[in-house]
Short mmCIF file of C-alpha atoms and ligand atoms in Angstrom, two decimals:
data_model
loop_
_atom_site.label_atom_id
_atom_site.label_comp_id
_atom_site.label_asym_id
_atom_site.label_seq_id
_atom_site.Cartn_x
_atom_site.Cartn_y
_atom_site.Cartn_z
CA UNK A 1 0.00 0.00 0.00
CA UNK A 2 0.70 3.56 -0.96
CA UNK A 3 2.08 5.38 2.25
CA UNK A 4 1.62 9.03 0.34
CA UNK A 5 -1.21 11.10 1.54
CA UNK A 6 -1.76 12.04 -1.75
CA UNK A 7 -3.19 9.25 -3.78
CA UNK A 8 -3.36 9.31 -7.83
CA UNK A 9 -5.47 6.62 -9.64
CA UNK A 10 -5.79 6.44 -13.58
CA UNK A 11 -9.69 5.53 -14.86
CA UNK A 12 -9.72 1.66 -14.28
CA UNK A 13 -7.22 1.03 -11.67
CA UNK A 14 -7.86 -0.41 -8.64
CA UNK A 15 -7.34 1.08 -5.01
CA UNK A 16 -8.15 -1.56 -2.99
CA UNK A 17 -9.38 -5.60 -3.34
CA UNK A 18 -12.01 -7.49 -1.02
CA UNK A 19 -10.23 -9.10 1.30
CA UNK A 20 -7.59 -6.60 1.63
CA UNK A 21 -6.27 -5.66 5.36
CA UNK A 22 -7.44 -2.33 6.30
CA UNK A 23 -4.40 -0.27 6.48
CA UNK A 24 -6.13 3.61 5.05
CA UNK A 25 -9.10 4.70 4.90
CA UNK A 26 -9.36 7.78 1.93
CA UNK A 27 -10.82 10.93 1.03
CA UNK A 28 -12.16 11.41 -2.37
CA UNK A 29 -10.48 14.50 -3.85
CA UNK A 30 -11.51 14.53 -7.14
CA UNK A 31 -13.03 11.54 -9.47
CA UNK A 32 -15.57 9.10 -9.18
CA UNK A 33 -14.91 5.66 -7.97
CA UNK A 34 -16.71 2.35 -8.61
CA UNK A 35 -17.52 0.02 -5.05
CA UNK A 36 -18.51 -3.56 -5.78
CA UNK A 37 -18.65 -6.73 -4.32
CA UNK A 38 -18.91 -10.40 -5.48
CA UNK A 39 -21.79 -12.07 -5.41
CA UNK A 40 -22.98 -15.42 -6.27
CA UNK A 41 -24.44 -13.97 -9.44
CA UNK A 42 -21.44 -12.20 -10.11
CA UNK A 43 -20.88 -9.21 -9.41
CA UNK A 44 -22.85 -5.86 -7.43
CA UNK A 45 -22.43 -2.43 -7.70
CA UNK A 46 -23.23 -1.08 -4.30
CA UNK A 47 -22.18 2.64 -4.87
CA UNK A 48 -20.47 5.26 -6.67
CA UNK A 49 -18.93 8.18 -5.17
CA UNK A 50 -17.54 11.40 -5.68
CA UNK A 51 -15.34 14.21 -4.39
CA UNK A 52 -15.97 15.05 -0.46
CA UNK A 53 -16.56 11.20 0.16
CA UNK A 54 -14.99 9.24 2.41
CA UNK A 55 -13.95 5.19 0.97
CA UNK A 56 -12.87 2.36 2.98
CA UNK A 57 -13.15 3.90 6.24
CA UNK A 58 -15.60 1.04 7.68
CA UNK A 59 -13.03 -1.66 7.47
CA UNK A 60 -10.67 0.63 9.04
CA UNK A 61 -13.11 1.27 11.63
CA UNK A 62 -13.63 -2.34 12.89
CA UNK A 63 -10.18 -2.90 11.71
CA UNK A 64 -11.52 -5.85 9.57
CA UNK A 65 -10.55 -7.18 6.24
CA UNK A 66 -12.43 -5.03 3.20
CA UNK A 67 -15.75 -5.98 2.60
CA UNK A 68 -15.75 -4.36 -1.36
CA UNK A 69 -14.08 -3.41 -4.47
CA UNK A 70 -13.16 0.12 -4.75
CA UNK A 71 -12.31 1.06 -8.45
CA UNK A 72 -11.65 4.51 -10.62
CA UNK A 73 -14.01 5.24 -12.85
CA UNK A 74 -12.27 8.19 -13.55
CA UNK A 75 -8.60 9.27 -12.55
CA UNK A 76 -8.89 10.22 -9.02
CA UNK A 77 -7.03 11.92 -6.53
CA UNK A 78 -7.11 11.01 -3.21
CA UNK A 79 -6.08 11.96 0.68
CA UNK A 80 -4.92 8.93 2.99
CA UNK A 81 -6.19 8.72 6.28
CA UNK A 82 -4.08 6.78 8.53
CA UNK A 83 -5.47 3.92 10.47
CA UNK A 84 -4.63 5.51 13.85
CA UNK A 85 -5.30 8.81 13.00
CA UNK A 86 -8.93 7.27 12.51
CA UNK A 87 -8.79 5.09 16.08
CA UNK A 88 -7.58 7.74 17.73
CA UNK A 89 -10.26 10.31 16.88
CA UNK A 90 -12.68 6.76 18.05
CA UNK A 91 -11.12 6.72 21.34
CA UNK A 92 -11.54 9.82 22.52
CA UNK A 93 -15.45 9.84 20.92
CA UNK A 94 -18.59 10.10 23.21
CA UNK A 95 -18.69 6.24 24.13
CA UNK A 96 -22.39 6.57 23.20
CA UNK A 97 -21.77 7.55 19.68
CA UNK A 98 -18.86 5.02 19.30
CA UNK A 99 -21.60 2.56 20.27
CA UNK A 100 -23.88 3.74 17.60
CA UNK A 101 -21.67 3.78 15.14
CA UNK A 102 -20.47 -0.24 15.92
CA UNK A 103 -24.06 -0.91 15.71
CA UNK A 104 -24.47 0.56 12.02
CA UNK A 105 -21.10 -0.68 10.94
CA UNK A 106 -22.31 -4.62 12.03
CA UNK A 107 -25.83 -4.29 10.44
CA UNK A 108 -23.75 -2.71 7.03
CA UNK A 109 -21.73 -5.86 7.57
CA UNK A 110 -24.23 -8.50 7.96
CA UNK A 111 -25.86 -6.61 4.54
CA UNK A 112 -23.15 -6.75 2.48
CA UNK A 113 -22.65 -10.86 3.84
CA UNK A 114 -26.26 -11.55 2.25
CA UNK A 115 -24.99 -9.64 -1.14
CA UNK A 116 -22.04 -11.96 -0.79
CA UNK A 117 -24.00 -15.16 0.03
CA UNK A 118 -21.93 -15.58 2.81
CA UNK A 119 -22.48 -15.92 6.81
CA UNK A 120 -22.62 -13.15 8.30
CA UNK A 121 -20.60 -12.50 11.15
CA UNK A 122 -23.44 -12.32 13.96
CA UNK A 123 -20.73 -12.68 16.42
CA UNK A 124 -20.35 -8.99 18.73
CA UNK A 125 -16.47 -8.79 18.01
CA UNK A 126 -16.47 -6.74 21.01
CA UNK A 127 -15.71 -9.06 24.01
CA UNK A 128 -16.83 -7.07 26.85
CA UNK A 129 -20.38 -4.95 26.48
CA UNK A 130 -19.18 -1.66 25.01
CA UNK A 131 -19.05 1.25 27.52
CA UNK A 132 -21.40 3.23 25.06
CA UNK A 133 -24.22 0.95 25.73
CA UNK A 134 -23.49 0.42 29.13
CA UNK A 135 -24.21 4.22 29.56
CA UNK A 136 -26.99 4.23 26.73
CA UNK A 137 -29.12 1.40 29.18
CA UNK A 138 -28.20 4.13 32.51
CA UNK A 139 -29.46 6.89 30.95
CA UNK A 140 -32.51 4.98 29.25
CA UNK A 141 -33.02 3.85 33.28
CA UNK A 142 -32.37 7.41 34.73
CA UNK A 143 -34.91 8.56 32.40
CA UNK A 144 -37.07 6.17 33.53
CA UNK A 145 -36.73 7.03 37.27
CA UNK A 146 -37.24 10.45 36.51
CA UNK A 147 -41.15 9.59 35.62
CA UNK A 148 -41.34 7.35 38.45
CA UNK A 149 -40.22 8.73 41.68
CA UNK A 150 -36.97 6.75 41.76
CA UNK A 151 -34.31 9.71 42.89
CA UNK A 152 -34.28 10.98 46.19
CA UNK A 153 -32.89 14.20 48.07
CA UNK A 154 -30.76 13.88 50.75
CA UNK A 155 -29.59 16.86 53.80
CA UNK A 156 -26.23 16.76 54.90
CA UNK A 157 -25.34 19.28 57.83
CA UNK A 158 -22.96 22.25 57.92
CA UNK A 159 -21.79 22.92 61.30
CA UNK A 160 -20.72 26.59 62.28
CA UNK A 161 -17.56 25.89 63.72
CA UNK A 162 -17.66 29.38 65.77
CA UNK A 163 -21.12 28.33 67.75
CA UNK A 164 -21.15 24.44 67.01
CA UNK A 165 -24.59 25.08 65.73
CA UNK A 166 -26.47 23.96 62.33
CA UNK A 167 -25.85 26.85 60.16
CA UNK A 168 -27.53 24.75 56.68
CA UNK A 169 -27.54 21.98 54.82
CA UNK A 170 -26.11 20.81 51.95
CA UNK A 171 -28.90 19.03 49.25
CA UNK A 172 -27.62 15.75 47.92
CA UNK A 173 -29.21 13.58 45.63
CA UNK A 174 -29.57 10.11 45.34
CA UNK A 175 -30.77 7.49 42.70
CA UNK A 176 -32.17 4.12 43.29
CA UNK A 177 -31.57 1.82 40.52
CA UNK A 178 -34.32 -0.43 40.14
CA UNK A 179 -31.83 -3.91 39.63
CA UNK A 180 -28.30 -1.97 40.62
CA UNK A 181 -29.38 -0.19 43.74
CA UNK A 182 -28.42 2.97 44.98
CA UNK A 183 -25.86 4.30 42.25
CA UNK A 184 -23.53 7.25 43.71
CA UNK A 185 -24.28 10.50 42.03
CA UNK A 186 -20.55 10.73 41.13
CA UNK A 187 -21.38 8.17 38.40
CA UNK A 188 -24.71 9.36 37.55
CA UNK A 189 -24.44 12.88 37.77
CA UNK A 190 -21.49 12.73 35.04
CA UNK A 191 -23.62 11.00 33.14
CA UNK A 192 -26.82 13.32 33.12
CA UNK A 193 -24.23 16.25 32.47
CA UNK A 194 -23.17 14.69 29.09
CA UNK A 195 -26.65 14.97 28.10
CA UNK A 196 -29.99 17.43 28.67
CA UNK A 197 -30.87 14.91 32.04
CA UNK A 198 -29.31 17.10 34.32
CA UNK A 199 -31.82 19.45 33.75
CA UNK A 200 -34.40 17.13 34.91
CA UNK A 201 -32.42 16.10 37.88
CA UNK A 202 -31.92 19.80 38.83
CA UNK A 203 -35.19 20.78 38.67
CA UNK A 204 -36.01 17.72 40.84
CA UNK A 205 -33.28 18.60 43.45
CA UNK A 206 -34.73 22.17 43.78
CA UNK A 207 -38.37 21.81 43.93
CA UNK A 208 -37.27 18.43 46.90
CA UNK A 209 -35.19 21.77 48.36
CA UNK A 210 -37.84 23.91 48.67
CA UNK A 211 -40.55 21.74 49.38
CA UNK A 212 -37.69 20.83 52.30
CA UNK A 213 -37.28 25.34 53.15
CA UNK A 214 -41.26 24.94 53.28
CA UNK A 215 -40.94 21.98 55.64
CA UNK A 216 -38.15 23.89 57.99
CA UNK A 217 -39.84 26.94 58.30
CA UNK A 218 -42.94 25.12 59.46
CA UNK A 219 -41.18 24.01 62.24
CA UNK A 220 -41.07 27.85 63.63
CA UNK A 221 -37.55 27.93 64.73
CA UNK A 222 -36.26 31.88 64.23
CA UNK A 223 -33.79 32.12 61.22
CA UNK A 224 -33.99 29.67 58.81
CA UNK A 225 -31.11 27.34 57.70
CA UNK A 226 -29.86 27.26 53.90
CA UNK A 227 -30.19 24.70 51.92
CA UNK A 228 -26.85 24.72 49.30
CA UNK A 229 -27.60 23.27 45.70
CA UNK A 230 -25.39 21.90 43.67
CA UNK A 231 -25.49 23.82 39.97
CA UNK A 232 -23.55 22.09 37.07
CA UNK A 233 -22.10 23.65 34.10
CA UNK A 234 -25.06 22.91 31.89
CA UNK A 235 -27.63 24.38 34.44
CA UNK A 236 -25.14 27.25 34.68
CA UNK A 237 -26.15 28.11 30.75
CA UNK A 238 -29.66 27.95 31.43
CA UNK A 239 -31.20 31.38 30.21
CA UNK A 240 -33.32 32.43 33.24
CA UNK A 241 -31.94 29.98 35.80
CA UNK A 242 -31.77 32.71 38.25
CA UNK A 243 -35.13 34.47 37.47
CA UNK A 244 -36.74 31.39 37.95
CA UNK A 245 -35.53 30.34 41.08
CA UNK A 246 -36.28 33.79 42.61
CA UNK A 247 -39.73 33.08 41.47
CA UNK A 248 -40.15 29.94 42.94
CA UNK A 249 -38.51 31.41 46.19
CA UNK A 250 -41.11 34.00 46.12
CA UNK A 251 -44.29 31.72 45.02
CA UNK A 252 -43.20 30.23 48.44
CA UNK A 253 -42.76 33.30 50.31
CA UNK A 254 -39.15 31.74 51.12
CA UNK A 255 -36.17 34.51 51.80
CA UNK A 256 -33.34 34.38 49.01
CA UNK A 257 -30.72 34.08 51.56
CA UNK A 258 -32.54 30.75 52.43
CA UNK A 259 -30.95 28.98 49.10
CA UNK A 260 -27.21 28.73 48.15
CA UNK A 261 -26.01 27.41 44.67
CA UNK A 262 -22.46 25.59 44.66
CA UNK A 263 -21.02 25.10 41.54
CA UNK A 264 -17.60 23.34 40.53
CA UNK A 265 -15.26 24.84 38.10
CA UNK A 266 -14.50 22.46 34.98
CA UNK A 267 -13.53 22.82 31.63
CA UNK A 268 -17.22 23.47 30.44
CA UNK A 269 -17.78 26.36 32.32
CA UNK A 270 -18.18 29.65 30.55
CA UNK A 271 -16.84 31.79 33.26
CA UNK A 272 -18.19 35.18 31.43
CA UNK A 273 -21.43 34.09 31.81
CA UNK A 274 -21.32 32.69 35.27
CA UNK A 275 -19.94 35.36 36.51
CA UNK A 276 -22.87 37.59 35.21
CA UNK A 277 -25.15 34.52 36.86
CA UNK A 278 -23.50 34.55 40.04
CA UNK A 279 -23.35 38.82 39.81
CA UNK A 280 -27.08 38.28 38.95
CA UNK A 281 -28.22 36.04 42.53
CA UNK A 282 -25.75 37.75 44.44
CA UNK A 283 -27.76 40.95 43.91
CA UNK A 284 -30.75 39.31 44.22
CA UNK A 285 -29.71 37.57 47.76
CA UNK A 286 -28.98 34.35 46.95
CA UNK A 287 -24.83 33.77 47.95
CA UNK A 288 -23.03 31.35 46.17
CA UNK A 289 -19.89 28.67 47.01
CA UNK A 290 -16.88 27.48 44.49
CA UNK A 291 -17.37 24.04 45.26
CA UNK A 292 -14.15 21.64 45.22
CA UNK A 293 -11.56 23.98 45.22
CA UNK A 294 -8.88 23.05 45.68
CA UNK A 295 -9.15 20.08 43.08
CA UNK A 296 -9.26 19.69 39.19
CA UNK A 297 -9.81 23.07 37.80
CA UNK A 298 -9.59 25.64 39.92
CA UNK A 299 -7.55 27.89 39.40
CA UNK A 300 -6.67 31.74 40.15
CA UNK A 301 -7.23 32.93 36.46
CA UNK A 302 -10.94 32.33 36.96
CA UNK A 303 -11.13 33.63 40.74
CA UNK A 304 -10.98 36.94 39.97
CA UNK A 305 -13.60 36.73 37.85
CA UNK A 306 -16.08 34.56 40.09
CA UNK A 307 -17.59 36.85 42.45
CA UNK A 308 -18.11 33.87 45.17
CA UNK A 309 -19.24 34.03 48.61
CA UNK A 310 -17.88 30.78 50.20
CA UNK A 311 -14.83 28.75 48.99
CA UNK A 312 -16.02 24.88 49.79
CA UNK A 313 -12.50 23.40 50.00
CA UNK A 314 -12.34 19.98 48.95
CA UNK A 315 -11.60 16.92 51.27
CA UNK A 316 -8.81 15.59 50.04
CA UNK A 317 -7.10 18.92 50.77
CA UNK A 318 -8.71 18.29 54.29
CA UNK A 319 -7.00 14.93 54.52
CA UNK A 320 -3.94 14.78 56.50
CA UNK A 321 -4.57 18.45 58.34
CA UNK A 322 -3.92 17.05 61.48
CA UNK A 323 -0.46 15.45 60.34
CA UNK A 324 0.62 17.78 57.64
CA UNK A 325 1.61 21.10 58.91
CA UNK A 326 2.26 22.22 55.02
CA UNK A 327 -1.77 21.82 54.61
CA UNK A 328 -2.75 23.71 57.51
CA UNK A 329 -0.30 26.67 56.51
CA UNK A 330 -2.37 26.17 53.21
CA UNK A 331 -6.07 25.61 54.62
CA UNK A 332 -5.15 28.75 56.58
CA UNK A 333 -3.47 30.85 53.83
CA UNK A 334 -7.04 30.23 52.44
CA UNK A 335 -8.99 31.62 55.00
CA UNK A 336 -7.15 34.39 55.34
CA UNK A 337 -7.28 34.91 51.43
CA UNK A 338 -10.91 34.17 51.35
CA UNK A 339 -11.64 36.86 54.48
CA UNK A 340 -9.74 39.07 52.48
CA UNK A 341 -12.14 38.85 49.79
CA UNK A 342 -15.56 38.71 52.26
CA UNK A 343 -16.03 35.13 51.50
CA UNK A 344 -15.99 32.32 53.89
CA UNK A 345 -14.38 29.13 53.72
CA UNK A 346 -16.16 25.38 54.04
CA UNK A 347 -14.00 22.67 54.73
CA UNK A 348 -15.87 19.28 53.20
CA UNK A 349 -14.95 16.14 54.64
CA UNK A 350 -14.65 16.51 58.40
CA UNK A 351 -14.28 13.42 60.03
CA UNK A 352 -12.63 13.45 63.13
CA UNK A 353 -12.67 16.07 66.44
CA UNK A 354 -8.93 16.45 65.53
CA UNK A 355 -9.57 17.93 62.26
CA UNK A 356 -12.94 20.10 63.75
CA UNK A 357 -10.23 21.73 66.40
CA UNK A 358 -7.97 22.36 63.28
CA UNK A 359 -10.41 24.15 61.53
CA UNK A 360 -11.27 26.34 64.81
CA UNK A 361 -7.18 26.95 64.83
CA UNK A 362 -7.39 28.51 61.33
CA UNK A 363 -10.82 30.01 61.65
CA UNK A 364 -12.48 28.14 59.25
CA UNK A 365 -16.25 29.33 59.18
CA UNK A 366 -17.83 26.42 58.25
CA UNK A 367 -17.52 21.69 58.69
CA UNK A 368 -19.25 19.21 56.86
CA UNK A 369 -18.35 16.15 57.15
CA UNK A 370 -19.60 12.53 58.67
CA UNK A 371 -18.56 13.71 62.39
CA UNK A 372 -21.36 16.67 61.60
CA UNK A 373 -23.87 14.47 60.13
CA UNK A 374 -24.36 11.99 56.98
CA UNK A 375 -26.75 13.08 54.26
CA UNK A 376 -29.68 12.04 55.82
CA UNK A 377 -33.11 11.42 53.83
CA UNK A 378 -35.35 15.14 54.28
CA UNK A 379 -37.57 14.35 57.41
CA UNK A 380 -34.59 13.01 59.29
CA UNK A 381 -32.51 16.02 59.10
CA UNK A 382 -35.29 18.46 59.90
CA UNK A 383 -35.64 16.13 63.28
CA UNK A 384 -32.06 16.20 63.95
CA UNK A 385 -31.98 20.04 63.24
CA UNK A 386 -34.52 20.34 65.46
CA UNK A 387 -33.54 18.01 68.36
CA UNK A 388 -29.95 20.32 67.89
CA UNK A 389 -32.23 23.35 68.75
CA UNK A 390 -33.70 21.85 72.09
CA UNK A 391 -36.88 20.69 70.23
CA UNK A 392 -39.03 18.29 68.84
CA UNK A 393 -39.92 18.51 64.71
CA UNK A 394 -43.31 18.84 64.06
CA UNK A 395 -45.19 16.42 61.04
CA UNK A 396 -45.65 18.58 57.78
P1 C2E B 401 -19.81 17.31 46.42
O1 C2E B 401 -20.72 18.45 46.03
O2 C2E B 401 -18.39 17.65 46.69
O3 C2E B 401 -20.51 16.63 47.66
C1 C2E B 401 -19.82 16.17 48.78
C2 C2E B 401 -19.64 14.70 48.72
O4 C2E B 401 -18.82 14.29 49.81
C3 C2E B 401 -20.95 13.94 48.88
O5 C2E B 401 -20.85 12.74 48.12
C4 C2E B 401 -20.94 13.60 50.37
O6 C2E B 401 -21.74 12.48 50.68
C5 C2E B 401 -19.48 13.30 50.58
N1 C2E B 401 -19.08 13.47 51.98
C6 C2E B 401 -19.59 14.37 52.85
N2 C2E B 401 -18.97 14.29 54.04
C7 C2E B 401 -18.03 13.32 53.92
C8 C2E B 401 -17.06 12.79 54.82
O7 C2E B 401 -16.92 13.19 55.98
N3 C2E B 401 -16.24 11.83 54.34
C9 C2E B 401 -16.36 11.35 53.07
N4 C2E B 401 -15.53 10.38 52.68
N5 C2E B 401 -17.28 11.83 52.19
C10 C2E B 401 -18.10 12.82 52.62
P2 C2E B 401 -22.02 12.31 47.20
O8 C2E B 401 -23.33 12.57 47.86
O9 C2E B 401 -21.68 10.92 46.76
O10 C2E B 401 -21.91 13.31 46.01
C11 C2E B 401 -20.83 13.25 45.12
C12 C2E B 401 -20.88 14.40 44.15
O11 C2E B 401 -22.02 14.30 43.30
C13 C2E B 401 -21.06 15.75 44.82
O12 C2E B 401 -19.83 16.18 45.30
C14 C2E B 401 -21.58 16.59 43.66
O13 C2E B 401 -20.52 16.99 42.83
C15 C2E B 401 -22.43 15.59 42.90
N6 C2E B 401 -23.83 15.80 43.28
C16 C2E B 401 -24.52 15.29 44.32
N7 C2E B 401 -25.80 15.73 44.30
C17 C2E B 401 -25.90 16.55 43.22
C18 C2E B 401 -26.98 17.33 42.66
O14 C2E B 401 -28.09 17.37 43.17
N8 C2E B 401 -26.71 18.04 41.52
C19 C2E B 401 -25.48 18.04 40.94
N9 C2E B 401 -25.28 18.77 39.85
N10 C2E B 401 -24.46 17.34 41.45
C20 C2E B 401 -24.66 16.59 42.58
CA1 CA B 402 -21.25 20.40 46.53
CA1 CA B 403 -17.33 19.51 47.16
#
């Protein structure tokens, strides 16, 4: 085989056989070329193409011997496309798409078998389920539990490390699978976020957040804890995200200060925009957290721009504060930084008393963590928020 890029065929010649490994796949240039295949009565034209096609890309693809003739008509110029130029724009594809693709590229096979009065090859040549329909069947399920009641909020507590008291909550959400079980969010929150689902699931978590605001003020306790909402990038490009929640606050006759909106800087982020979103609820009341920070992203490029309130610092920069006297010097360098700025600081994670009297050391605002409380299902915490005030929750 040719190793050019640049491929010249006279009228008549041939650029590949049937049968042929599948070394290139090509771009028509110019031309027209002839594809055919043998069949028992002879043999089948199955197409003709012209400039701006692609040709012998599907063997390529499932890296499988040529299925067809590809012939000149015409003289032809051509652009090689290297094998692993081609698997290497597959392996970094959407899984889901991959998938969808396989599935065409088998069907086109087990076609073209019948043409050739052959068997077709009904095998899967992939071993192992491909991850594309492994996440197809979670989202199909997701979308499923989404009609029928199958997610499920959960409260975790945020201690104010000043008074020891309940100063909010964060809202957590949980799926139950209906064969896996309880799936962490971790794996299906990723998952919603590559497509329009997290929508869905966000408007879930905040109407099971304010029906939960409702709930606490019910129980007639003075100032009202917040309930912190996790926002993802998607949710963040919403139009009148916002405007909306300030109207559902308000259909409710809830205070804006009552809801917080966490969101986690990533690659997908738009920061122009969310900092007009974040400018936008700030002035409107509602404060907002750079969750994880500390981790992936985050970086001091974008915190400039991010007009936060809180800085949620991530556990595993918690880890090892009691040990490591580098990441207290750090944990408190953020504090400071963060004071500096009028924000507070949230240290995730908090497991131990050790690590609670660290974080009164550095004057860390705010814990959350398992020695605080789990997430707890909605009616729970309001009775342990309660019971932490001296009384008993009352039934909504
Ligand atoms: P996150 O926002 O950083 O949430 C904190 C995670 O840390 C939660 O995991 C919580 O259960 C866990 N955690 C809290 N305290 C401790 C502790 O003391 N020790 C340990 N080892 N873990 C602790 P979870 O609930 O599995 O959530 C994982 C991630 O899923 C969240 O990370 C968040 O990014 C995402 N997520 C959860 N709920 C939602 C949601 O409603 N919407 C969106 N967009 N994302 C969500
Ligand atoms: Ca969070
Ligand atoms: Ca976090």
């Amino acid at each position: 085989m040719n190793r050019e890029v640049t491929h010249r065929l006279k009228a008549c010649e041939v650029l590949f056989n049937e049968g042929d490994p599948p070394t290139t796949a090509f771009l028509l240039e110019s031309g027209r070329l002839r594809i055919t295949a043998r069949s028992d009565d002879g043999e089948r034209v199955l197409a003709e193409i012209g400039p701006g096609e692609l040709v012998g890309e599907m063997a390529v693809i499932d890296q499988s011997p040529r299925t067809a003739t590809a012939t000149a008509i015409s003289d032809c110029l051509l652009l090689a496309i290297d094998a692993a130029q081609i698997s290497e724009r597959l392996s970094n594809t959407d899984p889901i798409v991959r998938a969808l693709l396989e599935g065409q590229l088998r069907r086109y096979r087990a076609t073209l078998a019948a043409i050739h009065g052959t068997q077709g090859e009904s095998e899967n040549p992939y071993q192992n389920e491909p991850l594309g329909i492994h996440k197809i069947r979670l989202e199909s399920a997701l979308r499923e539990s989404l009609r029928n009641d199958g997610l499920d909020l959960r409260l975790q507590p945020l201690m104010d490390v000043l008074t020891g008291g309940i100063a909010g909550f964060e809202a957590l959400v949980r799926w139950h699978h209906p064969e896996r079980g309880p799936i962490s969010p971790t794996e299906f929150i990723t998952l919603a976020e590559e497509t329009s689902l997290i929508e869905p699931v966000g408007d879930y978590v905040l109407r099971r957040t304010l029906d939960a605001l409702v709930d606490l003020r019910q129980q007639g306790l003075g100032t009202l804890p917040f309930i912190a909402i996790n926002v993802s990038a998607r949710q963040m490009s919403r139009a009148n995200l916002v405007e909306q929640l300030l109207e559902d606050l308000s259909e409710r006759d809830l205070p804006s200060s009552a809801i917080k909106l966490e969101i986690t800087e990533s690659q997908q982020l738009d920061y122009a925009q969310v900092a007009e979103v974040m400018k936008l609820a700030q002035g409107n009341g509602i404060r907002v957290a750079l969750d994880d920070f500390g981790t992936g992203y985050s970086n001091l490029q974008h915190m400039h721009l991010l007009p936060f309130n809180t800085l949620k610092v991530d556990q595993s920069l918690a880890r090892g504060m009691v040990d490591n006297a580098r990441t207290r010097v750090l944990l408190g360098s953020i504090a400071e930084m963060a004071s500096n700025l009028d924000a507070d600081v949230v240290v995730e994670g908090i497991e131990t008393e050790a690590e609670l009297d660290v974080l009164r050391q550095l004057g860390v605002h705010y814990a959350q963590g398992w020695l605080v409380g789990r997430p707890e299902p909605v009616s729970e915490a309001i009775r342990h928020y309660c019971e932490s005030l001296g009384r008993t929750a009352r039934q909504s």
